[in-house]
CSV table of C-alpha atoms in Angstrom, one decimal:
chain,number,residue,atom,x,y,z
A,25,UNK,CA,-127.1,36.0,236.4
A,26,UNK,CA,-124.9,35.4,233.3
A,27,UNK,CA,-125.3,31.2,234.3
A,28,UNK,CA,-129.3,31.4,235.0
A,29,UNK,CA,-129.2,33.2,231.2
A,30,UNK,CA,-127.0,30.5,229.4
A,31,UNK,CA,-129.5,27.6,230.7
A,32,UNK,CA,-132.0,29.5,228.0
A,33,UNK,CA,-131.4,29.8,224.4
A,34,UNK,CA,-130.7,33.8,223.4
A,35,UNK,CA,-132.8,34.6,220.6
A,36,UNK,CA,-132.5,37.2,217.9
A,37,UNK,CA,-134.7,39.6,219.6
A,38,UNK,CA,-132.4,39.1,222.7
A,39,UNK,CA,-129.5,40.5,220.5
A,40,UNK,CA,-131.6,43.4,219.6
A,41,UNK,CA,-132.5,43.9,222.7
A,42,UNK,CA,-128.6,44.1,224.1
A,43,UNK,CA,-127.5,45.9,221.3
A,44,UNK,CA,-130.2,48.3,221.2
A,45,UNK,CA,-130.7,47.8,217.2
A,46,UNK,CA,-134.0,46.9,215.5
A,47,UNK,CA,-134.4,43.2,214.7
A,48,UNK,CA,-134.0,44.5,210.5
A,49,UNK,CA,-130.6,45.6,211.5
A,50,UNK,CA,-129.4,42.3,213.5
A,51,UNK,CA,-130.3,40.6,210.3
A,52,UNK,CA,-128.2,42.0,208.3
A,53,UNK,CA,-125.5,42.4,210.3
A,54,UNK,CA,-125.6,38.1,211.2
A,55,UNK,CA,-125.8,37.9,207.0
A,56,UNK,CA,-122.7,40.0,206.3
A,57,UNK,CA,-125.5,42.8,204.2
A,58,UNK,CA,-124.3,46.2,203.4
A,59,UNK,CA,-125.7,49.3,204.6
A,60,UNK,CA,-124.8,49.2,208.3
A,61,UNK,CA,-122.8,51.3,209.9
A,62,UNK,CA,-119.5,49.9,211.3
A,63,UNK,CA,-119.8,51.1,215.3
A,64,UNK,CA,-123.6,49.5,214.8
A,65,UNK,CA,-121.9,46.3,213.9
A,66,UNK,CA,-119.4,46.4,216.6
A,67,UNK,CA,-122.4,46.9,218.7
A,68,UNK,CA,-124.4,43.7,217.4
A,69,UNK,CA,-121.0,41.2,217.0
A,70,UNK,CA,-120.8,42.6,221.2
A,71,UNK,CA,-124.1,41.6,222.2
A,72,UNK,CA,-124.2,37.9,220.1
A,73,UNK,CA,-121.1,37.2,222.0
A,74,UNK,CA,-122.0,38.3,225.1
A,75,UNK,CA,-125.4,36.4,224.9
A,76,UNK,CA,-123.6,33.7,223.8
A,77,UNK,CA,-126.3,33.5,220.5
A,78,UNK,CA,-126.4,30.6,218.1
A,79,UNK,CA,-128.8,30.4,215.2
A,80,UNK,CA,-131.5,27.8,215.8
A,81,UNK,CA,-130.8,25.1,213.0
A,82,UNK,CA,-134.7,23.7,212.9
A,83,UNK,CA,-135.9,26.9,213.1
A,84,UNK,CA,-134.0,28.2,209.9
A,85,UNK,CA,-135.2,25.0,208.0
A,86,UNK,CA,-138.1,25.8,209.0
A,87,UNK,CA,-138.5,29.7,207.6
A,88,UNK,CA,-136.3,27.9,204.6
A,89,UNK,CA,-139.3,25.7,204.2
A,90,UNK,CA,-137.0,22.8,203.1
A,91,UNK,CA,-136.6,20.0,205.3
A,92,UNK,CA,-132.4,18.7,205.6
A,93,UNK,CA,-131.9,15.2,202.9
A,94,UNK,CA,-129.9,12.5,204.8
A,95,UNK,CA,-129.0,9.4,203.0
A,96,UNK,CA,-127.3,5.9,204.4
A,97,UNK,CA,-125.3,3.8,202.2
A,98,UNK,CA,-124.9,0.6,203.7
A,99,UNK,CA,-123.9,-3.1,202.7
A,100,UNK,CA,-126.5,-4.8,201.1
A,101,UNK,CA,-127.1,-8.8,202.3
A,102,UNK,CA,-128.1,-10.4,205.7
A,103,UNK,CA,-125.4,-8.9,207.7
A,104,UNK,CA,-127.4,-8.5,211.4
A,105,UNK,CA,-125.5,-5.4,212.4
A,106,UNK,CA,-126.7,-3.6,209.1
A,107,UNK,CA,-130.1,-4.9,210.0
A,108,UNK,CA,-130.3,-3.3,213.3
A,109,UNK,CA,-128.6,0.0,211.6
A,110,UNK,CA,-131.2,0.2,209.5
A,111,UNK,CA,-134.1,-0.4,212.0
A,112,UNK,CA,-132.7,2.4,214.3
A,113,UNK,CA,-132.7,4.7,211.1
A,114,UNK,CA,-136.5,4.3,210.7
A,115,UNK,CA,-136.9,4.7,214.7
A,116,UNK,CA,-135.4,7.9,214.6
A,117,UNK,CA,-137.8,9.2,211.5
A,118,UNK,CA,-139.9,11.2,214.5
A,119,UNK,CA,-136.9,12.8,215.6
A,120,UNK,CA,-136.2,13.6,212.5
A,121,UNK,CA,-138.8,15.1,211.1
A,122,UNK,CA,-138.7,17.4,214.4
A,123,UNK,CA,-135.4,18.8,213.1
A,124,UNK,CA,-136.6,19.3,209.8
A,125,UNK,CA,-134.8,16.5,208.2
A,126,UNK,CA,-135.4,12.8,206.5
A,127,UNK,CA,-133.4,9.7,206.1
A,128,UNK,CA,-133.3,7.3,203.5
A,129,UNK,CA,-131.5,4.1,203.4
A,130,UNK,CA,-129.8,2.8,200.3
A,131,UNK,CA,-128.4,-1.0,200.3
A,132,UNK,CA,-125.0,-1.4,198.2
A,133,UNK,CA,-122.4,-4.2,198.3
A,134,UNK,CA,-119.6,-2.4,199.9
A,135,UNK,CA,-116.9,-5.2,199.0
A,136,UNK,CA,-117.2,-4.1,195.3
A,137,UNK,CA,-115.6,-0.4,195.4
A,138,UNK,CA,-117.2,-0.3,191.8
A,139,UNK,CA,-120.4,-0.3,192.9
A,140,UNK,CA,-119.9,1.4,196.0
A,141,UNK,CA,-118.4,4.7,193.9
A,142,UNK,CA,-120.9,4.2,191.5
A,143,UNK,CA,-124.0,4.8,194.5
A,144,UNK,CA,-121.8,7.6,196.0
A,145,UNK,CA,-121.4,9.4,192.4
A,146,UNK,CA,-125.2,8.8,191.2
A,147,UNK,CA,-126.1,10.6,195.4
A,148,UNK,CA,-124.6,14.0,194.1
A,149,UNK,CA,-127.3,16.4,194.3
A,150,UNK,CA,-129.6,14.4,195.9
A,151,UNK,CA,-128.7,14.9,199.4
A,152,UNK,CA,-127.3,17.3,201.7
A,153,UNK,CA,-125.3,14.7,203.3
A,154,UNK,CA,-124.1,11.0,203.3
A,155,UNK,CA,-123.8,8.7,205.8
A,156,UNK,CA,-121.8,5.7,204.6
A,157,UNK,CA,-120.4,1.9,205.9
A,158,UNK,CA,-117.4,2.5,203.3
A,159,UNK,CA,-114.6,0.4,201.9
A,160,UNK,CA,-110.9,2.0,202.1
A,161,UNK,CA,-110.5,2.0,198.4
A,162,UNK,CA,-109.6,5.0,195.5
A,163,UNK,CA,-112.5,4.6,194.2
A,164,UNK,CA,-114.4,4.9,197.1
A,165,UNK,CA,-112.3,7.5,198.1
A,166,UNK,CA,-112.5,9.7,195.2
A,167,UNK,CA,-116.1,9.3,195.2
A,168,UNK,CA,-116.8,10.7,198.8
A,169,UNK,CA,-114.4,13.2,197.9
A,170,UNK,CA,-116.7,14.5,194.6
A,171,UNK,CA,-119.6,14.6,197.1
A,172,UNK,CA,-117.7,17.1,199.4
A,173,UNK,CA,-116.3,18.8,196.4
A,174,UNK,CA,-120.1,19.3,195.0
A,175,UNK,CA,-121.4,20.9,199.0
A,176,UNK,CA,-122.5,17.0,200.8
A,177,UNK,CA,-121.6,16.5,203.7
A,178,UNK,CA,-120.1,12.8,204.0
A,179,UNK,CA,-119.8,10.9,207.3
A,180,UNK,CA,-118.5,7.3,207.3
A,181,UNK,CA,-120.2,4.8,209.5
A,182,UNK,CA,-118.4,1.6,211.1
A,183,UNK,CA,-115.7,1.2,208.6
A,184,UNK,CA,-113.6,4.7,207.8
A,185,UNK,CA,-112.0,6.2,204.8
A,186,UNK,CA,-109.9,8.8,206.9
A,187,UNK,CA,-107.2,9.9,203.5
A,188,UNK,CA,-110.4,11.3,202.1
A,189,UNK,CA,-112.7,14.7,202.6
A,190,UNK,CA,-115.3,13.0,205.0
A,191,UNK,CA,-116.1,15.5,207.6
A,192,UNK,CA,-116.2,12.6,210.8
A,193,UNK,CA,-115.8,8.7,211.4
A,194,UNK,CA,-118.6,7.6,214.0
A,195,UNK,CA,-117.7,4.0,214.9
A,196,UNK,CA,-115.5,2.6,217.7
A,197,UNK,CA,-111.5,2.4,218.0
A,198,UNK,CA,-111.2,-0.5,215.8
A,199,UNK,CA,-107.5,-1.2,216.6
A,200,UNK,CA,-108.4,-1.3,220.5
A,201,UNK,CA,-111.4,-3.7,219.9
A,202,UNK,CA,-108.7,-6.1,218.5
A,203,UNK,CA,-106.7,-6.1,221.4
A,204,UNK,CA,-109.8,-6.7,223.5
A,205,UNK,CA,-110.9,-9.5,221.2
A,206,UNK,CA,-107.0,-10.6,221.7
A,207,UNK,CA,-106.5,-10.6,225.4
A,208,UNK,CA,-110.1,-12.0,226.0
A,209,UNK,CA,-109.1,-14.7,223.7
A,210,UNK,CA,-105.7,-15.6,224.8
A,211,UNK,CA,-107.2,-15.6,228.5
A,212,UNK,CA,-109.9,-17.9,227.5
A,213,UNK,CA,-107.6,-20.7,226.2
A,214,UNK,CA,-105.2,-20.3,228.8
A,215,UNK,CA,-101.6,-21.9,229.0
A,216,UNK,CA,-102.2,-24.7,226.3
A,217,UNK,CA,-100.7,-24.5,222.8
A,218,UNK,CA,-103.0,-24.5,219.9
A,219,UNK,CA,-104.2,-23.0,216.9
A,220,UNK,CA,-106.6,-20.0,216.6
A,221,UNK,CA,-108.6,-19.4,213.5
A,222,UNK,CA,-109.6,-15.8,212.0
A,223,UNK,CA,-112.7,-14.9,210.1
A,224,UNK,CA,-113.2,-11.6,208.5
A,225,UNK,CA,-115.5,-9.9,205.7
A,226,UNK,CA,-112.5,-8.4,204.1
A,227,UNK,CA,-109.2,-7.1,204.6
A,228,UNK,CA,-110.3,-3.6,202.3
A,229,UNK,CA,-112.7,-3.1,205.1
A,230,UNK,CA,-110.5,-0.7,207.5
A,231,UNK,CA,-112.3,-1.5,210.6
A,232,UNK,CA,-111.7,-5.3,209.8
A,233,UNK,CA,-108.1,-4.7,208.6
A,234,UNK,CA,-107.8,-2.6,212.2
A,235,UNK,CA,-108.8,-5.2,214.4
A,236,UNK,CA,-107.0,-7.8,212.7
A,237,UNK,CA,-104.0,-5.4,213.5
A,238,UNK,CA,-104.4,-5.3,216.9
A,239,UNK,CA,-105.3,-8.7,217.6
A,240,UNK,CA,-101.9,-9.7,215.8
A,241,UNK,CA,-100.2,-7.6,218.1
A,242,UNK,CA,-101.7,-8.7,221.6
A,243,UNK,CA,-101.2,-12.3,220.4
A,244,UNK,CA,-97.6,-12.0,219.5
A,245,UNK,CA,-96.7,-10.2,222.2
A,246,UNK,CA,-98.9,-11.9,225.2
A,247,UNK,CA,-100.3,-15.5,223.7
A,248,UNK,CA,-96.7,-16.7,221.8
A,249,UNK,CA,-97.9,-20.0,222.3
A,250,UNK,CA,-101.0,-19.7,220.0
A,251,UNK,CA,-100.4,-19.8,216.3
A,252,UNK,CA,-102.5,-17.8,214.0
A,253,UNK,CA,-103.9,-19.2,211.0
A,254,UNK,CA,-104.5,-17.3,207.6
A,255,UNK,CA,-107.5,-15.2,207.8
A,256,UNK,CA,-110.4,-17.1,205.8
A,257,UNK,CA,-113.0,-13.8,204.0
A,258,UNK,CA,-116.3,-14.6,204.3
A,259,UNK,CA,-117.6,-11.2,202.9
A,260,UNK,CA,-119.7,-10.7,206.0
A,261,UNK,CA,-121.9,-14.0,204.7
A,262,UNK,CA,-123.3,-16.5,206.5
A,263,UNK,CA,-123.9,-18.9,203.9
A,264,UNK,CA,-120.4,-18.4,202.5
A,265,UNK,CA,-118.5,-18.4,206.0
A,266,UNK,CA,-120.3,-21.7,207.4
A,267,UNK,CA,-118.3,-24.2,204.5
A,268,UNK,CA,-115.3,-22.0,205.0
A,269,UNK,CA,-115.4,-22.7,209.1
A,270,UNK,CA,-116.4,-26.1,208.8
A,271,UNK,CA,-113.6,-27.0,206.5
A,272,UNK,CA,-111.3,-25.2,208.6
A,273,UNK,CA,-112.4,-27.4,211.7
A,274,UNK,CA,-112.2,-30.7,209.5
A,275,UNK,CA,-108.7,-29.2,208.7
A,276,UNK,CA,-107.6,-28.7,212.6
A,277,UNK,CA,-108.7,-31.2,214.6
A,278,UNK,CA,-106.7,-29.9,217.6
A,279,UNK,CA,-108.0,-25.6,216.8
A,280,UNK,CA,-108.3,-23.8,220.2
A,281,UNK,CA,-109.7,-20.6,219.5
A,282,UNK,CA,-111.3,-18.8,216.4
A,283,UNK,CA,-111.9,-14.9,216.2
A,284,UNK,CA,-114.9,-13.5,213.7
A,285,UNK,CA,-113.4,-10.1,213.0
A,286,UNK,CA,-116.6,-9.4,211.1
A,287,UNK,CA,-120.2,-10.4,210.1
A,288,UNK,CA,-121.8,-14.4,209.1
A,289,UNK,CA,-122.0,-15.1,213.0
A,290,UNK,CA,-124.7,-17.5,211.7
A,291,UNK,CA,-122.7,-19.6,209.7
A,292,UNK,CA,-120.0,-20.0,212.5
A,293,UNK,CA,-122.4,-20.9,214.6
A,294,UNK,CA,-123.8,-23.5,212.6
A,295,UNK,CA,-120.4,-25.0,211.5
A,296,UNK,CA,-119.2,-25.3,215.2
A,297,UNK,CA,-122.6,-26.5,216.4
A,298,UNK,CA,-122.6,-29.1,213.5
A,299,UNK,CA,-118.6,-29.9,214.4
A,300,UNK,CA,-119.4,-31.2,217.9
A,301,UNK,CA,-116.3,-29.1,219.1
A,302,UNK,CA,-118.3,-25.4,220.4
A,303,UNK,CA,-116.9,-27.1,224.0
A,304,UNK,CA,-113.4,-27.0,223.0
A,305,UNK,CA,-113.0,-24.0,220.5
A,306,UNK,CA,-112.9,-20.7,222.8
A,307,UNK,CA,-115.0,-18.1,220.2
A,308,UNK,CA,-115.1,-14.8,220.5
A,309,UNK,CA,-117.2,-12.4,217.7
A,310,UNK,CA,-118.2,-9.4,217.5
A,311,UNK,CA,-121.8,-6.7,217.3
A,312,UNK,CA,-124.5,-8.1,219.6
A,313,UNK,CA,-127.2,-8.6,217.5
A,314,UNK,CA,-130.2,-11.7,218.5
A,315,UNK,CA,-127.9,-14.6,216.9
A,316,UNK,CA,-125.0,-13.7,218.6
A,317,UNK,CA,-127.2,-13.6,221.8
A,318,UNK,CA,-128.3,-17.1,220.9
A,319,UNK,CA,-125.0,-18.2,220.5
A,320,UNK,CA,-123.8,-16.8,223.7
A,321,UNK,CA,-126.7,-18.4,225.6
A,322,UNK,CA,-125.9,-21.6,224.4
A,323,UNK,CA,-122.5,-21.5,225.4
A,324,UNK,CA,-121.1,-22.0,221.8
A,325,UNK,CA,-119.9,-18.1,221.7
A,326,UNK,CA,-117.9,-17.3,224.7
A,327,UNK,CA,-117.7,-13.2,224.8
A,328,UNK,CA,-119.3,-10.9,221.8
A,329,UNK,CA,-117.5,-6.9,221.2
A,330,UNK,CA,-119.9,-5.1,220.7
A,331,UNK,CA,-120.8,-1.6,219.3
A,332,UNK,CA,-123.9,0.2,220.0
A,333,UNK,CA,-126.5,0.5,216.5
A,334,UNK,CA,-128.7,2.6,217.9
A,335,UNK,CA,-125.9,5.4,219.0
A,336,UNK,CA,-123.8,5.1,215.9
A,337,UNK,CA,-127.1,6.2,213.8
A,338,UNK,CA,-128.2,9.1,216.1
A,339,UNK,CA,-125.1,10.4,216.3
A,340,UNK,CA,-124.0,10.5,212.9
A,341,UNK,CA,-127.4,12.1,212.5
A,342,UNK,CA,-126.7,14.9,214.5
A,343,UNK,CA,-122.7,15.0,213.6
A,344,UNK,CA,-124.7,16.0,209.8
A,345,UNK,CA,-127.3,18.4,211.2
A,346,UNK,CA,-124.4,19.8,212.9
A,347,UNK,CA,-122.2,20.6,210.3
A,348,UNK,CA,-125.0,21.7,207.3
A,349,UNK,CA,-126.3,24.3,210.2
A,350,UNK,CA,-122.4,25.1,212.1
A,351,UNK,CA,-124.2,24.0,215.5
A,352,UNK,CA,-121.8,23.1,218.1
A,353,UNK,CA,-120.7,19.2,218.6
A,354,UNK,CA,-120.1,17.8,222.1
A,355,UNK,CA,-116.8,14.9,221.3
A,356,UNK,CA,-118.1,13.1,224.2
A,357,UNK,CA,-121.9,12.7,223.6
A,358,UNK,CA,-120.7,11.1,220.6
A,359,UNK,CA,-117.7,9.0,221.0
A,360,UNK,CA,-118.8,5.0,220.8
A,361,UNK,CA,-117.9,2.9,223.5
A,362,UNK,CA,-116.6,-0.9,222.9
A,363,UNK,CA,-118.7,-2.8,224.8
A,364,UNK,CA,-118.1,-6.3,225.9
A,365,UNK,CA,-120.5,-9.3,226.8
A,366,UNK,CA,-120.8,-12.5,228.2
A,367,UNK,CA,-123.5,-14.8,228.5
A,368,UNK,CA,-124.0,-13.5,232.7
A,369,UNK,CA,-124.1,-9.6,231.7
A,370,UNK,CA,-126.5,-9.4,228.7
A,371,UNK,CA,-128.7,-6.2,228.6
């Protein structure tokens, strides 16, 4: 009987009910108020455990009459990833609104911690939590760290800021997406000798500095016969990274491989397409957005990493309702696979 029961949500009148208490009393005993007697306590605390009772968060907003204030920070530009974050922030607004709760979007460039801190400082009081694509800097750092210190709830999205207060990272393992990048890579090119290039936004970005990391490591220690070049930082830009690339492949005439660690797919694309060479230079990038697609199709990109948009925004949506109302998380539902494609398994 107790299993058919737990499939239901146990209401307060359930614990009145099992405790044998008016629903006046069950209220104050759930709110800590004077006035009740201690065995009548006992009594109450017996039956919420035993019915295994936990407050309904929309329905409290609700009697609040105050609807939960979300807020994304996330990198201004033409970044494609940040695109498709921000269109699956707007599909969720029904959901949203069912919980009691709105999101807004706020474009900053990330790559200046400056500004970033700034955006974070001028959120206080505004919002009952922060969702943020954050830059591994003091700055940034202390800034999330006000917010938590003034009662926001701050999540980081895609790039983490773990030394500071942020209550949870939702993104993938950024270390293992290196080592996928680097064994895909390395398998790709094969036995020959050759030179591999490496694109990034910026090393401050910890998710980029993290895949960087591991892809060093599978490379040294599998692939000794490819040589890594200095990273070139595009800032996530695809009119800065195209020059940077095509200079590189007027540089290395003999270049085997090239890894985009972050954003400005575009402008590789263009600079290899332009080169002649998209036959001959293994590339592998990463978030599958429509120009990486493209670029797989036409056989100029050779495998895209790829993290899901659309789950990284719902679940740092719910990781925030979750905390601001002490509802229970499930680890799984929210952990973010690394997904990888080719041009013959493309959803």
């Amino acid at each position: 009987m107790r299993g058919m029961d737990s499939m239901v949500r146990a209401s307060l009148h359930d614990v009145a009910r099992v405790a044998g208490v008016s629903l006046a009393t069950v209220d104050r005993v759930l709110h800590g108020r004077a006035g009740v007697r201690e065995r009548t306590v006992e009594r109450v605390n017996a039956a919420v455990q035993q019915l295994g009772y936990r407050p309904d968060p929309a329905a409290a907003r609700l009697a609040r009459n105050r609807s939960v204030r979300l807020a994304f920070v996330l990198p201004s530009g033409t970044n494609s990833f940040v695109t498709l974050l921000n269109q699956q922030v707007q599909a969720m607004a029904p959901w949203l609104a069912e919980q009691r709760a709105a999101a807004a979007v706020q474009a900053v460039d990330v790559f200046s911690p400056q500004a970033l801190a700034q955006r974070l400082h001028g959120l206080q009081g505004q919002f009952d939590a922060v969702l943020v694509m954050a830059l591994d800097h003091p700055q940034v750092r202390a800034a999330i760290d006000d917010l938590v210190a003034h009662g926001t709830e701050v999540i980081t999205l895609v790039s983490d800021v773990p030394s500071s207060k942020r209550a949870h990272f939702v993104g993938i393992d950024n270390v293992a997406a290196g080592r996928t990048a680097g064994t895909l890579l390395g398998r790709f090119i094969g036995p020959r000798e050759g030179r591999v290039g490496l694109v990034l936004g910026s090393r401050a970005l910890r998710d980029h500095a993290e895949r960087l990391f591991g892809f060093e490591q599978v490379m040294a220690a599998e692939h000794p016969h490819l040589k890594l070049l200095a990273p070139i930082e595009g800032h996530d830009l695809s009119d800065r990274t195209e020059p940077l690339v095509a200079k590189l492949l007027k540089r290395e005439p003999g270049l085997a491989g090239l890894y985009s660690i972050g954003a400005g797919n575009r402008g590789i694309q263009a600079a290899l397409a332009a080169s002649g060479r998209a036959d001959h230079v293994v590339w592998v990038c990463h978030e599958l957005t429509p120009h990486s697609r493209r670029a797989l199709l036409d056989g100029v990109a050779d495998a895209v990493i790829n993290q899901d948009a659309g789950h990284e925004a719902r679940s740092a949506c719910r990781l925030a309702l979750a905390r601001l109302s002490g509802e229970r998380v499930l680890h799984d539902q929210e952990r973010i696979r690394i997904d990888i494609f080719l041009k013959d398994n493309l959803p």
